[in-house]
Amino acid sequence: MKRTSRDIRTANRYEVLRQIIARSPTSRQELASATGLSLATVATLVGELLDLRMITEVGFEDSAGGRPRGLVAVNAAGGALIGVDIAETYVHVELFDLALNVLARAEEDIRPGESRPEQVIDHVAAAVGSVVAQAGVEAARVLGVGVSVPGQVDRATGIAEYAPNWNWHDVPLLDLLSEHIAYPLHLDNPLRACAVAELWFGAARGHEDAVVVNLGTGVGAGLVLGGGLHRGVSNSAGEWGHTTLVLDGRLCHCGNHGCVETYVGAPGIMRNLRELDPRSPLLHPEDQTATVDALARGVAEGDPVAVKVVRDTARYLAAGIADLVNLLNPEVVVLSSWVAARLGEPLLDEVREAVARHALRRPLAATEIVLSPIPTDPVCLGAATFALEGALQSVGQRAAQRVVSGKGRTAPTA
Amino acid sequence: MKRTSRDIRTANRYEVLRQIIARSPTSRQELASATGLSLATVATLVGELLDLRMITEVGFEDSAGGRPRGLVAVNAAGGALIGVDIAETYVHVELFDLALNVLARAEEDIRPGESRPEQVIDHVAAAVGSVVAQAGVEAARVLGVGVSVPGQVDRATGIAEYAPNWNWHDVPLLDLLSEHIAYPLHLDNPLRACAVAELWFGAARGHEDAVVVNLGTGVGAGLVLGGGLHRGVSNSAGEWGHTTLVLDGRLCHCGNHGCVETYVGAPGIMRNLRELDPRSPLLHPEDQTATVDALARGVAEGDPVAVKVVRDTARYLAAGIADLVNLLNPEVVVLSSWVAARLGEPLLDEVREAVARHALRRPLAATEIVLSPIPTDPVCLGAATFALEGALQSVGQRAAQRVVSGKGRTAPTA
């Protein structure tokens, strides 16, 4: 319980800014009605955001017969946020304004064998330098950099505890990055980045309970529960890719057998194809992306092998998604990341049909399954959102310190 | 967000009463420090509970040099709560005082074939009448009756939407019960009853994230996330028994194949035994309880078949628990209900060992697996707790109405 009042305050600050980003320009009255918060609370939070120049006053609107209402809008130029998506084969970096428009992009390839932390960090530093230069923003205006790295991370210490693709153990990633990058750094993983991107800007917006299923080389599920990200006690919730789908099934790199990831991650999909037709021209043995692209084209052209592989993959995926539906009873399941984007509607159709066979009637009736509507890289967007959340949290800490030093105890009556 | 301030207020009311029950007698100062709430908030909530005679003033304690502090304690005699556990083969009813001590018990057998709602309701009404008569409480002092029925329930309408054991569909259980029982009625299922019992009185107390694994005829997992019960969007979260453990495995009554329940529910355990030794003297084909008891005795006596069946069951169970650990990253996993109670420590030891082989290192390190410490029927206790929560919620509604009519808008600044 000790965390409650500060958590609520931070969550309310997020929610007000989310609504301003979605509705700019908007009035305090409209924000109060959209968030369910009192007008006084909204006015306080709007004041904090104005102080920080994250939003600006942009005029007045008439209110039927009453006093004209002040309008606020997000101050797009009030700061820049950087999102870093470190994946197995590339580093993708985007620089955003405060309305989360992309102002600049950079991509670096990670070649096979380039898996030492120092090598990866050099790519990150180069790409971050590139987006800042391209966008021409002053260093002081960069509010923060969110960094997503696959696997298990400790946010508080900035350590990548276990990155399965490169077998990294306890790499002090943020310490190493801070030797090259002077902006505030925030570390998390792609599951949670995608979930936060959907929660702020995508298909989870306005939902209390949502699951963002991340389909890439690795797979996992970002969990939005009770309107916020569910992290678990040590920030490792969401490892749905390492839940058992087939007891004693395919060996997984985690040491377990039959994990969901071994059937629906990109290497698992390649294996589904290989088991069906080892010599298929669709198969690019060293290239996951090319293979998934070939499958997508094959499905579009009615190639029976491609259709069968997508159907088999959808069936594995659906059994795993039905588990999430039965266990968590979410309002929406969002399919995100590059495999979902490339296989698109044909995969979605097969998945919906198969989930309906596996899930219980009641939770199934309450759930929608959709593709991520976010048009850009959701991991970069989510990582930038972590930087935004970090900036908002530090506002709150400064505001709280001000009040504490001025008035003594400030615990609210809630 | 609209639910936030009322939810927090209700959760704080629960938490203050939980702490009073745990610490009686206690002071407002101690409650503020235990809950992290302000003294003003605690004083308001304590005032509400005093008004309702759920707690009483019981004197003063010295505070070093300051004014003596008023002490409050739960008013055990201030009301009675009834918990009803409707299971496949019995109805178990307990009557509690407000300190959640059992004052009276009644049990009715449900014979095979007695599965019509009217038959079950007659047993419930008889048992409820019996505990009220035994305890000699006045009708006006019964604050409510919590009713647990297996399967999927709609709390708002009091309808048992799907009870798999009896193939009930959309039975208006509370309407039918209200023809026999005049007290306020609250419907939910055993998963959530056990979770709430652990959260208020058991191994989940004080934890933000906990999973209560319910092992009986059916199996499931009550989820405590973020310090409260996770219900999902249509109150059906926790159907872990119907997540897939073995794709295309044993047929489940839900229509899916390979559900966790088909391997670790009591009928699944009987099947594990039958597959190992179809003529085992441990097997009581028509009696789940007798079979599980025979297995427990067999393990105690070193019977190799019993040891093997418990080990096989523990391995299935552990793979399913590792899924919960990897997905939800809880602080504690509690094994509850009658199969867990009867197989006890030998099952727990095997489960702990096997979970360590299946789960990821980071979430595994953060999780404890324990047997439920609740000595009585946790379903009755949890059902009575729902009645207590219902009574506390109606206090809140009355208090809010009073304030609204007196002072106008009351939305807090949170």
XYZ file of N, CA, C and O in Angstrom, chain A residues 76-206:
524
model
N 4.924 20.422 -29.102
C 5.748 19.445 -29.831
C 7.217 19.814 -29.770
O 8.086 18.945 -29.617
N 7.499 21.123 -29.822
C 8.892 21.564 -29.860
C 9.490 21.700 -28.465
O 10.641 22.125 -28.317
N 8.727 21.338 -27.433
C 9.195 21.536 -26.056
C 10.254 20.539 -25.608
O 10.764 20.644 -24.492
N 10.593 19.586 -26.440
C 11.619 18.628 -26.061
C 11.696 17.532 -27.106
O 10.827 17.426 -27.982
N 12.751 16.746 -27.036
C 12.897 15.617 -27.953
C 13.100 14.347 -27.131
O 13.664 14.382 -26.033
N 12.616 13.234 -27.655
C 12.745 11.927 -27.001
C 13.361 10.969 -28.001
O 13.036 11.017 -29.194
N 14.219 10.096 -27.540
C 14.877 9.143 -28.436
C 14.527 7.727 -28.008
O 14.569 7.410 -26.810
N 14.148 6.904 -28.980
C 13.874 5.493 -28.720
C 14.893 4.623 -29.443
O 15.155 4.834 -30.622
N 15.461 3.660 -28.716
C 16.487 2.776 -29.278
C 15.983 1.338 -29.227
O 15.654 0.824 -28.149
N 15.904 0.691 -30.380
C 15.468 -0.702 -30.488
C 16.681 -1.544 -30.861
O 17.101 -1.548 -32.015
N 17.259 -2.212 -29.864
C 18.391 -3.108 -30.135
C 17.816 -4.489 -30.407
O 17.188 -5.095 -29.533
N 17.962 -4.992 -31.635
C 17.454 -6.318 -31.976
C 18.634 -7.218 -32.320
O 19.793 -6.824 -32.192
N 18.332 -8.447 -32.742
C 19.418 -9.393 -32.980
C 20.298 -8.958 -34.154
O 21.510 -9.145 -34.131
N 19.653 -8.384 -35.175
C 20.399 -8.128 -36.413
C 20.524 -6.639 -36.731
O 21.114 -6.292 -37.750
N 19.945 -5.770 -35.906
C 20.029 -4.332 -36.204
C 19.857 -3.507 -34.935
O 19.338 -3.995 -33.923
N 20.285 -2.243 -35.027
C 19.927 -1.234 -34.032
C 19.132 -0.175 -34.777
O 19.596 0.355 -35.786
N 17.920 0.092 -34.291
C 17.046 1.056 -34.929
C 16.811 2.176 -33.926
O 16.442 1.912 -32.787
N 17.046 3.430 -34.351
C 16.894 4.568 -33.445
C 15.993 5.605 -34.096
O 16.126 5.900 -35.288
N 15.052 6.138 -33.313
C 14.197 7.210 -33.808
C 14.190 8.356 -32.800
O 14.250 8.131 -31.594
N 14.138 9.584 -33.349
C 14.031 10.771 -32.510
C 12.645 11.365 -32.716
O 12.188 11.534 -33.857
N 11.969 11.645 -31.615
C 10.577 12.114 -31.642
C 10.480 13.514 -31.044
O 11.246 13.865 -30.128
N 9.482 14.292 -31.512
C 9.119 15.493 -30.759
C 8.152 15.073 -29.652
O 7.846 13.879 -29.498
N 7.646 16.036 -28.882
C 6.813 15.669 -27.732
C 5.411 15.219 -28.129
O 4.672 14.691 -27.296
N 5.033 15.444 -29.400
C 3.779 14.865 -29.869
C 4.020 13.450 -30.402
O 3.122 12.844 -30.994
N 5.251 12.963 -30.199
C 5.660 11.635 -30.640
C 5.612 11.485 -32.165
O 5.348 10.398 -32.689
N 5.857 12.581 -32.873
C 6.126 12.499 -34.310
C 7.594 12.157 -34.505
O 8.453 12.675 -33.783
N 7.880 11.314 -35.485
C 9.274 10.958 -35.774
C 9.934 12.104 -36.533
O 9.456 12.512 -37.594
N 11.035 12.637 -35.994
C 11.773 13.708 -36.681
C 12.995 13.168 -37.398
O 13.479 13.784 -38.341
N 13.536 12.048 -36.933
C 14.732 11.497 -37.590
C 14.853 10.015 -37.250
O 14.400 9.564 -36.189
N 15.455 9.285 -38.174
C 15.651 7.840 -38.004
C 17.083 7.468 -38.354
O 17.675 8.071 -39.244
N 17.604 6.417 -37.707
C 18.896 5.862 -38.125
C 18.872 4.363 -37.883
O 18.242 3.894 -36.929
N 19.525 3.626 -38.758
C 19.588 2.172 -38.568
C 21.024 1.701 -38.789
O 21.706 2.175 -39.693
N 21.469 0.810 -37.945
C 22.783 0.190 -38.091
C 22.574 -1.326 -38.138
O 21.799 -1.864 -37.348
N 23.255 -1.991 -39.049
C 23.196 -3.456 -39.071
C 24.153 -4.043 -38.045
O 25.280 -3.565 -37.890
N 23.691 -5.074 -37.364
C 24.611 -5.857 -36.526
C 24.929 -7.117 -37.309
O 24.041 -7.937 -37.576
N 26.177 -7.249 -37.698
C 26.530 -8.404 -38.517
C 26.713 -9.637 -37.636
O 27.032 -9.499 -36.444
N 26.506 -10.824 -38.219
C 26.722 -12.048 -37.432
C 28.118 -12.023 -36.811
O 29.088 -11.675 -37.483
N 28.233 -12.337 -35.550
C 29.529 -12.310 -34.875
C 29.773 -11.015 -34.110
O 30.625 -10.969 -33.232
N 29.039 -9.972 -34.457
C 29.227 -8.684 -33.757
C 28.391 -8.637 -32.474
O 27.584 -7.726 -32.309
N 28.590 -9.574 -31.609
C 27.648 -9.678 -30.492
C 28.244 -9.237 -29.159
O 27.584 -9.348 -28.127
N 29.472 -8.705 -29.144
C 30.015 -8.232 -27.875
C 29.323 -6.928 -27.491
O 29.016 -6.109 -28.358
N 29.093 -6.702 -26.200
C 28.417 -5.474 -25.788
C 29.069 -4.219 -26.376
O 28.367 -3.318 -26.827
N 30.405 -4.152 -26.397
C 31.093 -2.953 -26.890
C 30.731 -2.696 -28.351
O 30.578 -1.555 -28.782
N 30.629 -3.775 -29.143
C 30.305 -3.622 -30.562
C 28.880 -3.089 -30.729
O 28.634 -2.179 -31.511
N 27.966 -3.652 -29.955
C 26.569 -3.219 -30.049
C 26.456 -1.757 -29.606
O 25.763 -0.943 -30.231
N 27.172 -1.419 -28.536
C 27.106 -0.049 -28.005
C 27.652 0.964 -28.999
O 27.119 2.076 -29.128
N 28.690 0.607 -29.724
C 29.206 1.517 -30.757
C 28.131 1.820 -31.793
O 27.983 2.961 -32.231
N 27.386 0.790 -32.188
C 26.293 1.018 -33.145
C 25.228 1.943 -32.547
O 24.733 2.843 -33.226
N 24.875 1.720 -31.286
C 23.846 2.555 -30.646
C 24.316 4.007 -30.598
O 23.582 4.937 -30.971
N 25.560 4.210 -30.152
C 26.087 5.579 -30.014
C 26.099 6.284 -31.373
O 25.721 7.459 -31.483
N 26.500 5.563 -32.434
C 26.549 6.156 -33.772
C 25.147 6.556 -34.220
O 24.939 7.662 -34.749
N 24.175 5.687 -33.991
C 22.809 5.968 -34.458
C 22.177 7.105 -33.661
O 21.473 7.953 -34.226
N 22.430 7.162 -32.362
C 21.887 8.254 -31.547
C 22.506 9.582 -31.993
O 21.803 10.589 -32.179
N 23.828 9.585 -32.198
C 24.489 10.797 -32.701
C 23.882 11.225 -34.024
O 23.616 12.411 -34.257
N 23.600 10.264 -34.880
C 23.052 10.562 -36.202
C 21.667 11.218 -36.116
O 21.417 12.220 -36.791
N 20.754 10.693 -35.282
C 19.407 11.279 -35.250
C 19.425 12.686 -34.647
O 18.678 13.564 -35.096
N 20.301 12.912 -33.646
C 20.382 14.255 -33.056
C 20.892 15.246 -34.104
O 20.354 16.350 -34.255
N 21.911 14.832 -34.849
C 22.468 15.704 -35.897
C 21.436 15.958 -36.999
O 21.225 17.102 -37.416
N 20.782 14.900 -37.467
C 19.767 15.052 -38.520
C 18.650 16.013 -38.113
O 18.205 16.842 -38.898
N 18.178 15.874 -36.868
C 17.033 16.679 -36.431
C 17.477 18.084 -36.035
O 16.641 18.988 -35.927
N 18.772 18.260 -35.801
C 19.271 19.579 -35.429
C 18.739 20.081 -34.097
O 18.514 21.273 -33.932
N 18.506 19.166 -33.149
C 18.017 19.630 -31.848
C 19.195 19.900 -30.915
O 20.255 19.265 -31.013
N 19.001 20.882 -30.024
C 20.030 21.156 -29.014
C 20.061 20.024 -27.993
O 19.012 19.492 -27.625
N 21.247 19.729 -27.510
C 21.400 18.649 -26.530
C 20.488 18.869 -25.321
O 19.875 17.932 -24.812
N 20.349 20.133 -24.891
C 19.569 20.387 -23.679
C 18.090 20.054 -23.863
O 17.363 19.886 -22.894
N 17.643 19.968 -25.116
C 16.233 19.692 -25.347
C 15.928 18.197 -25.409
O 14.760 17.800 -25.455
N 16.952 17.353 -25.420
C 16.710 15.903 -25.417
C 16.371 15.480 -23.986
O 17.219 15.486 -23.105
N 15.096 15.130 -23.756
C 14.648 14.839 -22.387
C 15.084 13.457 -21.922
O 15.130 13.194 -20.726
N 15.384 12.570 -22.876
C 15.823 11.254 -22.453
C 15.883 10.276 -23.611
O 15.346 10.541 -24.699
N 16.556 9.156 -23.355
C 16.720 8.090 -24.339
C 16.211 6.802 -23.711
O 16.698 6.393 -22.650
N 15.224 6.178 -24.339
C 14.770 4.864 -23.900
C 15.458 3.796 -24.726
O 15.551 3.917 -25.945
N 15.972 2.774 -24.059
C 16.733 1.724 -24.736
C 16.033 0.393 -24.500
O 15.805 -0.002 -23.356
N 15.690 -0.303 -25.584
C 15.084 -1.623 -25.466
C 16.082 -2.679 -25.900
O 16.658 -2.595 -26.982
N 16.288 -3.657 -25.041
C 17.162 -4.790 -25.379
C 16.408 -6.071 -25.028
O 15.735 -6.126 -23.992
N 16.464 -7.080 -25.907
C 15.709 -8.306 -25.641
C 16.177 -8.996 -24.356
O 17.340 -8.884 -23.982
N 15.265 -9.700 -23.707
C 15.626 -10.515 -22.562
C 15.254 -9.870 -21.250
O 14.328 -9.075 -21.187
N 15.981 -10.232 -20.213
C 15.617 -9.804 -18.873
C 16.534 -8.674 -18.431
O 17.748 -8.781 -18.502
N 15.903 -7.564 -18.009
C 16.674 -6.376 -17.666
C 16.302 -5.900 -16.273
O 15.185 -6.084 -15.812
N 17.274 -5.296 -15.601
C 17.022 -4.639 -14.329
C 16.988 -3.146 -14.598
O 18.013 -2.534 -14.888
N 15.781 -2.558 -14.529
C 15.649 -1.134 -14.867
C 16.404 -0.253 -13.899
O 16.981 0.757 -14.288
N 16.371 -0.630 -12.618
C 16.936 0.251 -11.598
C 18.443 0.389 -11.780
O 19.004 1.475 -11.646
N 19.114 -0.717 -12.130
C 20.567 -0.686 -12.258
C 21.017 -0.534 -13.704
O 22.203 -0.313 -13.960
N 20.095 -0.658 -14.657
C 20.473 -0.555 -16.066
C 21.275 -1.735 -16.580
O 22.047 -1.606 -17.529
N 21.078 -2.880 -15.932
C 21.837 -4.079 -16.325
C 20.986 -5.003 -17.188
O 19.833 -5.282 -16.865
N 21.558 -5.452 -18.318
C 20.930 -6.497 -19.125
C 21.313 -7.830 -18.475
O 22.446 -8.289 -18.608
N 20.366 -8.410 -17.746
C 20.714 -9.579 -16.936
C 20.878 -10.836 -17.773
O 21.693 -11.689 -17.479
N 20.026 -10.948 -18.814
C 20.142 -12.124 -19.666
C 19.552 -11.789 -21.025
O 18.363 -11.512 -21.145
N 20.392 -11.753 -22.034
C 19.938 -11.535 -23.403
C 20.177 -12.834 -24.164
O 21.318 -13.180 -24.475
N 19.102 -13.592 -24.424
C 19.283 -14.949 -24.936
C 19.962 -15.008 -26.305
O 20.746 -15.915 -26.566
N 19.685 -14.040 -27.187
C 20.231 -14.139 -28.542
C 21.755 -14.147 -28.542
O 22.386 -14.798 -29.361
N 22.338 -13.334 -27.656
C 23.796 -13.229 -27.622
C 24.385 -13.882 -26.385
O 25.577 -13.723 -26.106
N 23.531 -14.535 -25.612
C 23.979 -15.146 -24.365
C 24.701 -14.149 -23.452
O 25.681 -14.483 -22.803
N 24.203 -12.910 -23.427
C 24.742 -11.916 -22.490
C 24.244 -12.224 -21.087
O 23.056 -12.491 -20.883
N 25.145 -12.124 -20.126
C 24.746 -12.240 -18.724
C 25.261 -11.022 -17.970
O 26.454 -10.718 -18.015
N 24.342 -10.331 -17.276
C 24.712 -9.216 -16.392
C 25.632 -8.193 -17.058
O 26.683 -7.843 -16.522
N 25.219 -7.706 -18.215
C 25.970 -6.651 -18.911
C 25.457 -5.285 -18.411
O 24.265 -4.997 -18.516
N 26.357 -4.435 -17.855
C 25.920 -3.126 -17.331
C 25.714 -2.142 -18.482
O 26.488 -1.202 -18.679
N 24.634 -2.351 -19.212
C 24.442 -1.689 -20.498
C 24.361 -0.173 -20.365
O 24.987 0.560 -21.140
N 23.581 0.323 -19.388
C 23.440 1.781 -19.285
C 24.742 2.440 -18.838
O 25.074 3.529 -19.312
N 25.498 1.803 -17.957
C 26.813 2.347 -17.588
C 27.698 2.462 -18.811
O 28.369 3.479 -19.030
N 27.732 1.402 -19.624
C 28.568 1.420 -20.833
C 28.071 2.486 -21.807
O 28.871 3.226 -22.400
N 26.742 2.591 -21.968
C 26.195 3.575 -22.905
C 26.460 5.002 -22.427
O 26.666 5.906 -23.239
N 26.461 5.201 -21.097
C 26.608 6.572 -20.583
C 28.006 7.128 -20.859
O 28.220 8.329 -20.744
N 28.940 6.259 -21.228
C 30.257 6.772 -21.637
C 30.179 7.453 -23.008
O 31.074 8.213 -23.378
N 29.124 7.131 -23.773
C 28.984 7.709 -25.120
C 27.821 8.687 -25.217
O 27.776 9.496 -26.133
N 26.831 8.556 -24.342
C 25.578 9.295 -24.485
C 25.316 10.056 -23.191
O 25.277 9.447 -22.113
N 25.125 11.394 -23.318
C 25.031 12.234 -22.117
C 23.597 12.418 -21.632
O 23.381 12.994 -20.576
N 22.591 11.972 -22.398
C 21.199 12.202 -22.009
C 20.752 11.179 -20.968
O 21.346 10.108 -20.856
N 19.661 11.491 -20.228
C 19.130 10.495 -19.277
C 18.746 9.211 -20.015
O 18.087 9.265 -21.057
N 19.162 8.067 -19.485
C 18.955 6.775 -20.148
C 17.962 5.925 -19.347
O 17.988 5.928 -18.109
N 17.101 5.201 -20.065
C 16.103 4.331 -19.431
C 16.127 2.984 -20.143
O 15.934 2.936 -21.356
N 16.344 1.906 -19.399
C 16.459 0.579 -20.012
C 15.199 -0.247 -19.786
O 14.632 -0.250 -18.685
N 14.744 -0.939 -20.822
C 13.720 -1.963 -20.645
C 13.775 -2.926 -21.831
O 14.739 -2.876 -22.595
N 12.783 -3.791 -21.959
C 12.856 -4.762 -23.046
C 11.726 -4.558 -24.049
O 10.797 -3.792 -23.809
N 11.810 -5.212 -25.227
C 10.831 -4.937 -26.294
C 9.402 -5.326 -25.924
O 8.459 -4.702 -26.413
N 9.221 -6.343 -25.077
C 7.861 -6.708 -24.666
C 7.179 -5.519 -24.029
O 6.037 -5.188 -24.331
N 7.893 -4.928 -23.087
C 7.281 -3.831 -22.337
C 7.237 -2.557 -23.180
O 6.303 -1.764 -23.060
N 8.230 -2.377 -24.069
C 8.189 -1.213 -24.958
C 6.948 -1.274 -25.853
O 6.220 -0.292 -25.995
N 6.696 -2.429 -26.441
C 5.522 -2.554 -27.319
C 4.229 -2.376 -26.530
O 3.273 -1.767 -27.026
N 4.185 -2.892 -25.313
C 2.965 -2.757 -24.512
C 2.696 -1.293 -24.193
O 1.560 -0.819 -24.285
N 3.744 -0.558 -23.825
C 3.580 0.854 -23.490
C 3.199 1.658 -24.733
O 2.372 2.576 -24.667
N 3.781 1.304 -25.879
C 3.413 1.988 -27.130
C 1.925 1.784 -27.424
O 1.211 2.724 -27.775
N 1.432 0.572 -27.251
C 0.002 0.312 -27.497
C -0.865 1.025 -26.461
O -1.944 1.511 -26.778
N -0.386 1.066 -25.208
C -1.163 1.696 -24.140
C -1.290 3.206 -24.356
O -2.353 3.790 -24.163
N -0.201 3.848 -24.789
C -0.237 5.306 -24.996
C -0.846 5.665 -26.350
O -1.568 6.640 -26.465
N -0.510 4.909 -27.397
C -0.805 5.386 -28.756
C -1.514 4.371 -29.639
O -1.819 4.660 -30.779
N -1.759 3.163 -29.162
C -2.242 2.124 -30.066
C -3.532 1.477 -29.606
O -4.426 2.117 -29.051
N -3.612 0.154 -29.814
C -4.867 -0.571 -29.635
C -5.233 -0.808 -28.178
O -6.347 -1.227 -27.880
N -4.304 -0.552 -27.241
C -4.627 -0.754 -25.821
C -5.099 0.534 -25.159
O -5.474 0.521 -23.990
N -5.098 1.637 -25.913
C -5.468 2.923 -25.322
C -6.898 2.863 -24.796
O -7.810 2.427 -25.488
N -7.083 3.296 -23.556
C -8.424 3.311 -22.963
C -8.866 1.970 -22.400
O -9.963 1.853 -21.877
